Amino acid sequence: MRTYYQLPEPAAGHYVCYPDLVGRYNDFPQHNERRAAGAITAYNLHIVCSGSGYVMKEGQRVSLKAGEGFLYPRGAYQHYGTDPEQPWDVRWIHFMVPMELLLLRAADASSVWLFAVSQASLARFVELTEEMYMLCGSFETRHEPRMSALLYELLAELAHNSERLEHDALPLITKNAIREAADLIRGTSGQAWTLPEMAALCGYSPYYFLRLFRQVMGRTPQQYLTACRIAAAKSLLVATRLPVSEIASRTGFSQSSYFIRVFRKAENVSPKAYREMYS
C-alpha cells in the first residue's frame, strides 16, 4: 500500500515549517530510493513503524527496525529502502523550513541523522501523521496552520524524545532519568538541595551527574535550581502580596538580600520593581 499526498504551496508564507509531501509505504517490497545530492531541496523524514529497512550512511548500510528512522537535511545525497523479506511500514514527510530551526540542528550537521524513539513517541508520531493524512484527504487552505502545527509538534517530539543511533550517543533512558530528576528538583525547588542529593536521585556520582545534567538540560544543576526558584518567586510576586522576605524564604533563599541580588541579576530589576510591573 502506498499513501502519497502532495500539498500545495501554502498561501501564507510565514510558517516556521510546512510539509511538502506526506505519505506512508506499507507492504511495498520494491521500495528503494537513491537520489543525487541536490535532487531534493526539502528535509526528508522517515520513521519505521514495523518491518525493517536500511539507510546508507558514509558508504555503510545501516539496518532500521520499528521505532527507528532517519532525517536527511536539504540537498543531501539519499539512499535507503525496505527489506524485501520484511517490508517496512514507514511513514514519511518531506518538509520545508524557511528559517533556521534549532530542532533540526542535528540533521543539518550530518549527511543523515539516524535516531530511535520510544514506543510512546512512536505512537504519538502515528497519531500526528494520521491527522495529517486526514487533512490531506480533503485539503483546504484553512488547514494550513494545523498542518504546520502538527509538523512542528512532530519535530519537537523527535528532538526531545529521541536518541542518536551512533554508538557514542547518550541513551534515551539516561536522558529521561536526568529529566525526571530535573522535574523533581523543580517541584521541590524551595527546599535546600546539594549536588550529592541531586545526584542520588539518579544513583550517579556527583561528578557524573553534573556532566550529564549539563549535557541534557543545557545548564548545571545549580543554575537550573536557581532558575526554578526565580520562576516560583516571580509567580508569588505577581499572584500574592507576600513580603519579599517571605517569598525569598518560600522559594529556597536563606537570606532576602541574597534573593534580591540573584533576582536582579536574572531579571535586571528588583523583586519590588518586578511586582510593580505586573501587578
mmCIF file of C-alpha atoms in Angstrom, residues 191-200 222:
data_model
loop_
_atom_site.group_PDB
_atom_site.id
_atom_site.type_symbol
_atom_site.label_atom_id
_atom_site.label_comp_id
_atom_site.label_asym_id
_atom_site.label_seq_id
_atom_site.Cartn_x
_atom_site.Cartn_y
_atom_site.Cartn_z
ATOM 1 C CA GLN A 191 13.918 23.097 49.752
ATOM 2 C CA ALA A 192 17.671 23.020 50.247
ATOM 3 C CA TRP A 193 19.449 20.913 47.613
ATOM 4 C CA THR A 194 23.072 19.837 47.442
ATOM 5 C CA LEU A 195 24.738 18.338 44.377
ATOM 6 C CA PRO A 196 25.162 14.916 46.060
ATOM 7 C CA GLU A 197 21.449 14.900 46.934
ATOM 8 C CA MET A 198 20.521 15.712 43.347
ATOM 9 C CA ALA A 199 22.882 13.047 42.016
ATOM 10 C CA ALA A 200 21.349 10.473 44.362
ATOM 11 C CA GLN A 222 22.661 24.726 40.393
#
